[in-house]
Short mmCIF file of C-alpha atoms in Angstrom, two decimals:
data_model
loop_
_atom_site.label_atom_id
_atom_site.label_comp_id
_atom_site.label_asym_id
_atom_site.label_seq_id
_atom_site.Cartn_x
_atom_site.Cartn_y
_atom_site.Cartn_z
CA MET A 1 -44.21 21.74 19.98
CA ALA A 2 -44.28 25.11 18.24
CA ARG A 3 -44.51 28.60 19.69
CA ASP A 4 -43.61 31.91 18.08
CA ASN A 5 -42.40 30.07 14.95
CA LEU A 6 -39.77 28.21 17.05
CA THR A 7 -39.75 24.41 16.98
CA ILE A 8 -38.40 22.76 20.09
CA VAL A 9 -37.07 19.25 19.51
CA VAL A 10 -38.48 16.74 22.03
CA GLU A 11 -37.32 13.60 20.22
CA PHE A 12 -34.84 12.56 17.56
CA ILE A 13 -35.12 10.21 14.60
CA LEU A 14 -32.17 7.85 14.20
CA LEU A 15 -31.94 7.27 10.47
CA GLY A 16 -29.50 4.39 10.90
CA PHE A 17 -29.56 2.19 7.81
CA SER A 18 -32.95 3.44 6.58
CA ASP A 19 -31.31 4.18 3.21
CA LEU A 20 -31.12 0.40 2.69
CA PRO A 21 -34.83 -0.57 2.82
CA ASN A 22 -34.35 -3.92 1.09
CA LEU A 23 -31.70 -5.05 3.60
CA GLN A 24 -33.53 -4.36 6.87
CA GLY A 25 -34.27 -8.05 7.56
CA PHE A 26 -30.74 -9.11 6.64
CA LEU A 27 -29.17 -6.38 8.83
CA PHE A 28 -31.40 -7.37 11.75
CA ALA A 29 -30.24 -11.00 11.45
CA VAL A 30 -26.56 -9.99 11.22
CA PHE A 31 -26.68 -7.61 14.20
CA PHE A 32 -28.72 -10.11 16.22
CA ILE A 33 -26.10 -12.83 15.65
CA ILE A 34 -23.31 -10.38 16.56
CA TYR A 35 -25.07 -9.35 19.78
CA ILE A 36 -25.82 -12.94 20.83
CA SER A 37 -22.21 -13.96 20.14
CA ILE A 38 -20.97 -11.04 22.26
CA LEU A 39 -23.29 -12.04 25.14
CA ILE A 40 -22.35 -15.73 24.97
CA GLY A 41 -18.60 -15.25 24.46
CA ASN A 42 -18.07 -12.61 27.11
CA GLY A 43 -20.60 -14.31 29.41
CA LEU A 44 -18.57 -17.54 29.29
CA LEU A 45 -15.40 -15.62 30.17
CA ILE A 46 -17.16 -14.05 33.17
CA ILE A 47 -18.40 -17.47 34.36
CA ILE A 48 -15.08 -19.29 34.11
CA THR A 49 -13.12 -16.45 35.75
CA LYS A 50 -15.57 -16.68 38.68
CA ILE A 51 -15.85 -20.45 39.17
CA ASP A 52 -12.55 -21.97 37.97
CA PRO A 53 -9.96 -22.19 40.80
CA SER A 54 -7.02 -21.90 38.39
CA LEU A 55 -8.27 -18.52 37.15
CA GLN A 56 -8.47 -16.80 40.54
CA THR A 57 -5.64 -14.38 39.77
CA PRO A 58 -5.59 -10.59 39.19
CA MET A 59 -5.17 -11.02 35.42
CA TYR A 60 -8.37 -13.06 35.10
CA PHE A 61 -10.19 -10.87 37.62
CA PHE A 62 -9.56 -7.93 35.29
CA LEU A 63 -10.49 -10.05 32.26
CA GLY A 64 -13.85 -10.94 33.83
CA ASN A 65 -14.57 -7.28 34.55
CA PHE A 66 -13.49 -6.30 31.03
CA SER A 67 -15.86 -8.89 29.56
CA PHE A 68 -18.72 -7.53 31.68
CA LEU A 69 -17.83 -4.03 30.49
CA GLU A 70 -17.92 -5.20 26.86
CA ILE A 71 -21.43 -6.59 27.36
CA CYS A 72 -22.60 -3.30 28.90
CA TYR A 73 -20.93 -1.25 26.16
CA THR A 74 -22.60 -3.06 23.27
CA SER A 75 -25.93 -3.25 25.15
CA VAL A 76 -26.11 0.55 25.03
CA THR A 77 -26.40 0.56 21.23
CA LEU A 78 -27.17 -2.84 19.69
CA PRO A 79 -30.56 -3.62 21.35
CA ARG A 80 -31.83 -0.18 20.33
CA MET A 81 -30.53 -0.71 16.80
CA LEU A 82 -32.25 -4.10 16.62
CA ALA A 83 -35.53 -2.60 17.85
CA ASP A 84 -35.34 0.14 15.21
CA LEU A 85 -34.72 -2.41 12.45
CA TRP A 86 -37.59 -4.59 13.67
CA THR A 87 -40.23 -1.89 14.29
CA GLN A 88 -39.02 0.72 11.76
CA LYS A 89 -40.02 3.47 14.25
CA ARG A 90 -36.50 4.91 14.75
CA THR A 91 -37.62 7.62 17.19
CA ILE A 92 -35.76 8.19 20.46
CA SER A 93 -36.80 10.68 23.13
CA PHE A 94 -34.59 13.59 24.13
CA LEU A 95 -33.89 12.00 27.55
CA GLN A 96 -33.20 8.54 26.14
CA CYS A 97 -30.78 10.06 23.64
CA ALA A 98 -28.95 11.87 26.44
CA VAL A 99 -28.74 8.69 28.54
CA GLN A 100 -27.45 6.68 25.59
CA THR A 101 -24.79 9.28 24.76
CA CYS A 102 -23.59 9.57 28.36
CA SER A 103 -23.58 5.78 28.90
CA LEU A 104 -21.60 5.22 25.71
CA TYR A 105 -18.94 7.72 26.77
CA VAL A 106 -18.69 6.53 30.39
CA LEU A 107 -18.33 2.90 29.32
CA GLY A 108 -15.89 3.80 26.53
CA VAL A 109 -13.64 5.64 28.98
CA ALA A 110 -13.89 2.76 31.46
CA GLU A 111 -12.77 0.42 28.67
CA CYS A 112 -9.69 2.55 27.95
CA LEU A 113 -8.77 2.75 31.63
CA LEU A 114 -9.33 -0.95 32.29
CA LEU A 115 -7.04 -1.81 29.37
CA ALA A 116 -4.41 0.40 31.04
CA VAL A 117 -4.97 -1.39 34.38
CA MET A 118 -4.54 -4.76 32.65
CA ALA A 119 -1.28 -3.53 31.10
CA TYR A 120 -0.07 -2.41 34.54
CA ASP A 121 -0.92 -5.87 35.91
CA ARG A 122 1.26 -7.48 33.25
CA TYR A 123 4.03 -4.99 33.98
CA VAL A 124 4.08 -5.89 37.69
CA ALA A 125 3.85 -9.63 36.94
CA ILE A 126 6.79 -9.59 34.51
CA CYS A 127 8.99 -6.77 35.80
CA LYS A 128 8.42 -7.21 39.55
CA PRO A 129 7.39 -10.86 40.00
CA LEU A 130 8.53 -11.12 43.63
CA TYR A 131 6.34 -8.18 44.64
CA TYR A 132 3.38 -9.20 42.47
CA PRO A 133 1.24 -10.81 45.22
CA LEU A 134 1.90 -7.83 47.49
CA ILE A 135 1.22 -5.10 44.92
CA MET A 136 -1.71 -6.73 43.12
CA ASN A 137 -3.64 -7.92 46.16
CA ARG A 138 -7.41 -8.34 46.14
CA ARG A 139 -8.12 -4.93 47.66
CA ILE A 140 -5.93 -3.09 45.15
CA CYS A 141 -7.48 -4.98 42.23
CA ILE A 142 -11.01 -4.03 43.31
CA GLN A 143 -9.96 -0.40 43.80
CA LEU A 144 -8.40 -0.25 40.34
CA VAL A 145 -11.56 -1.63 38.72
CA VAL A 146 -13.83 0.77 40.65
CA VAL A 147 -11.65 3.75 39.73
CA SER A 148 -11.69 2.69 36.06
CA TRP A 149 -15.48 2.64 36.11
CA ILE A 150 -16.16 5.91 37.92
CA ILE A 151 -13.23 8.29 37.33
CA GLY A 152 -14.65 9.65 34.08
CA VAL A 153 -18.28 9.89 35.23
CA PRO A 154 -18.30 13.50 36.57
CA VAL A 155 -16.56 14.94 33.50
CA LEU A 156 -18.61 12.95 30.99
CA VAL A 157 -21.93 13.67 32.69
CA GLU A 158 -21.05 17.36 32.56
CA GLU A 159 -20.04 17.09 28.88
CA THR A 160 -23.33 15.35 28.04
CA TYR A 161 -25.28 17.98 30.01
CA GLN A 162 -23.56 20.78 28.08
CA ILE A 163 -24.39 19.14 24.73
CA PHE A 164 -28.07 18.65 25.56
CA CYS A 165 -28.37 22.16 27.00
CA LEU A 166 -27.89 23.48 23.47
CA ASN A 167 -30.93 24.67 21.54
CA PHE A 168 -32.23 22.08 19.09
CA CYS A 169 -34.75 24.10 17.13
CA GLY A 170 -34.47 22.74 13.61
CA PRO A 171 -34.45 19.26 12.02
CA ASN A 172 -34.47 16.31 14.41
CA LYS A 173 -33.09 13.61 12.10
CA LEU A 174 -29.76 12.12 13.25
CA ASN A 175 -28.03 10.48 10.31
CA HIS A 176 -26.32 7.97 12.57
CA ILE A 177 -26.93 4.57 14.18
CA PHE A 178 -26.97 5.90 17.76
CA CYS A 179 -26.89 9.21 19.64
CA ASP A 180 -23.41 10.71 19.51
CA ALA A 181 -21.91 14.18 19.96
CA PRO A 182 -20.90 14.98 16.32
CA PRO A 183 -24.34 14.43 14.71
CA LEU A 184 -26.06 16.10 17.69
CA LEU A 185 -23.86 19.19 17.40
CA GLU A 186 -24.70 19.39 13.70
CA LEU A 187 -28.40 19.72 14.61
CA ALA A 188 -27.88 22.32 17.34
CA CYS A 189 -28.78 25.94 16.69
CA GLY A 190 -26.24 28.73 17.12
CA ASP A 191 -22.50 28.57 17.66
CA THR A 192 -21.32 25.13 18.86
CA TYR A 193 -17.58 25.72 18.47
CA LYS A 194 -16.83 25.82 22.21
CA ARG A 195 -18.85 22.65 22.81
CA GLU A 196 -17.01 20.86 19.99
CA ILE A 197 -13.63 21.84 21.42
CA SER A 198 -14.69 20.73 24.90
CA VAL A 199 -15.88 17.33 23.61
CA HIS A 200 -12.65 16.78 21.63
CA VAL A 201 -10.42 17.75 24.57
CA ALA A 202 -12.23 15.38 26.94
CA ALA A 203 -12.12 12.56 24.38
CA LEU A 204 -8.41 13.04 23.70
CA ALA A 205 -7.57 13.16 27.41
CA PHE A 206 -9.45 9.95 28.23
CA VAL A 207 -8.08 8.10 25.20
CA ILE A 208 -4.47 9.31 25.08
CA ILE A 209 -3.63 9.14 28.80
CA PRO A 210 -4.55 5.40 29.11
CA PHE A 211 -2.75 4.74 25.82
CA LEU A 212 0.44 6.37 27.14
CA LEU A 213 0.18 4.30 30.34
CA ILE A 214 -0.22 1.14 28.25
CA LEU A 215 2.70 2.14 26.02
CA THR A 216 4.94 2.84 29.03
CA SER A 217 4.03 -0.50 30.63
CA TYR A 218 4.82 -2.45 27.48
CA VAL A 219 8.09 -0.64 26.81
CA LYS A 220 9.25 -1.71 30.28
CA ILE A 221 7.87 -5.21 29.74
CA ILE A 222 9.75 -5.61 26.44
CA ILE A 223 12.99 -4.34 27.99
CA THR A 224 12.61 -6.84 30.85
CA ILE A 225 11.78 -9.73 28.49
CA LEU A 226 14.80 -9.03 26.29
CA ARG A 227 17.04 -9.22 29.37
CA LEU A 228 15.87 -12.76 30.20
CA PRO A 229 18.67 -15.28 29.60
CA SER A 230 16.66 -18.10 27.99
CA THR A 231 14.54 -18.11 24.85
CA SER A 232 11.88 -20.24 26.55
CA GLY A 233 11.68 -17.70 29.37
CA ARG A 234 11.15 -14.88 26.89
CA CYS A 235 8.43 -16.80 25.04
CA LYS A 236 6.65 -17.68 28.27
CA ALA A 237 6.78 -14.09 29.54
CA PHE A 238 5.53 -12.67 26.25
CA SER A 239 2.73 -15.24 25.96
CA THR A 240 1.19 -14.01 29.23
CA CYS A 241 0.51 -10.58 27.71
CA SER A 242 0.11 -11.33 23.99
CA SER A 243 -3.69 -11.64 24.15
CA HIS A 244 -4.02 -8.31 25.94
CA LEU A 245 -1.65 -6.69 23.45
CA ILE A 246 -3.81 -7.90 20.53
CA VAL A 247 -6.99 -6.52 22.16
CA VAL A 248 -5.26 -3.18 22.79
CA GLY A 249 -4.05 -3.03 19.19
CA LEU A 250 -7.53 -3.85 17.92
CA PHE A 251 -9.23 -1.30 20.17
CA TYR A 252 -6.87 1.61 19.50
CA GLY A 253 -6.57 0.72 15.82
CA ILE A 254 -10.33 1.18 15.44
CA VAL A 255 -10.31 4.34 17.59
CA TYR A 256 -7.63 5.80 15.29
CA PHE A 257 -10.02 5.45 12.33
CA GLN A 258 -12.99 6.97 14.14
CA PRO A 259 -15.31 9.07 11.95
CA LYS A 260 -13.79 12.19 10.42
CA SER A 261 -15.62 14.95 8.60
CA SER A 262 -14.03 13.92 5.29
CA TYR A 263 -15.61 10.47 5.42
CA SER A 264 -18.93 9.69 3.70
CA GLU A 265 -22.00 9.31 5.94
CA GLY A 266 -22.25 5.59 5.11
CA PHE A 267 -18.59 4.99 6.00
CA VAL A 268 -19.05 6.91 9.27
CA LYS A 269 -21.87 4.54 10.25
CA ILE A 270 -19.79 1.48 9.42
CA LEU A 271 -16.87 2.79 11.50
CA ALA A 272 -19.21 3.59 14.40
CA LEU A 273 -20.56 0.05 14.23
CA PHE A 274 -17.04 -1.36 14.20
CA TYR A 275 -15.75 0.51 17.24
CA THR A 276 -18.83 -0.42 19.29
CA THR A 277 -18.86 -4.15 18.42
CA VAL A 278 -15.56 -5.48 17.03
CA THR A 279 -13.50 -5.50 20.26
CA SER A 280 -16.45 -6.91 22.20
CA MET A 281 -16.95 -9.68 19.65
CA PHE A 282 -13.30 -10.70 19.27
CA ASN A 283 -12.24 -10.32 22.92
CA PRO A 284 -13.47 -13.83 23.95
CA LEU A 285 -12.06 -15.37 20.77
CA ILE A 286 -8.61 -13.82 21.28
CA TYR A 287 -8.37 -14.91 24.91
CA SER A 288 -9.73 -18.41 24.30
CA LEU A 289 -7.51 -19.18 21.31
CA ARG A 290 -4.28 -17.79 22.78
CA ASN A 291 -4.62 -18.77 26.44
CA LYS A 292 -4.20 -22.37 27.57
CA ASP A 293 -5.69 -21.69 31.01
CA VAL A 294 -8.88 -20.28 29.46
CA ILE A 295 -9.13 -23.20 26.99
CA THR A 296 -8.74 -25.70 29.85
CA ALA A 297 -11.34 -23.90 31.97
CA LEU A 298 -13.82 -23.85 29.05
CA ARG A 299 -13.31 -27.56 28.45
CA LYS A 300 -13.99 -28.30 32.12
CA LEU A 301 -17.11 -26.12 32.03
CA PHE A 302 -18.51 -27.83 28.92
CA HIS A 303 -17.61 -31.25 30.34
CA LYS A 304 -19.69 -30.50 33.43
#
């Protein structure tokens, strides 16, 4: 709506992959297959960690919650992307954009924190095995999961509120595949420097702190494993955390290459797609291929 030559933005246009008009059908098929595989793979992990008696341990309790988180995380972006490719409308309301941005950040932070919780679980299991049942009891496990989900909510809701309180009075085309702070700040009128700094500080805090906790846990785990007298004992101890270590490496490896201003717009979109789907897609595969308990549970489930 226009008044006094000032245009107030009430909706945004997500350009996505509109610069590839001949590949819209192909991209829809690819993203649809990716989304279905994420739902099926992580859904199976949730089911077996709930119903299989041999997987009723803290490690698999956290894995089931992480799989549910992965489904939620990708469901914030992929269904909307599929709808845009199918209908070619690409418009998203101001409120929907704000909800998508906030949800993406809250779930991303929860993912970082839950990875740190899973690393702590492995630390207790390997470094303090006699105290493991006492420390990682059911009540503590539930509390750790709840804290991982909600601890970042107040800060991230406030950050999202501050971004969408800016004046958007010019173009409304977001050259991105979903609503995110960097492209939104580019469209905002006036000085956005303070908002940019605030967003970067919050992002660094919620990414680096869990990473340092994971790093500390694994340093202590490696020291403990190297002190074990037998080679078989070392291999067995390391095998219990190898899958988690691969997922952590994959997640933080992609985060390290998150979009920078020097990257081309097309490369930025590809990176954004990677860090919202790759971990979610490979998480079930990593845990099923490298974990005998999970393989056995899946076989029993398919046999039934």
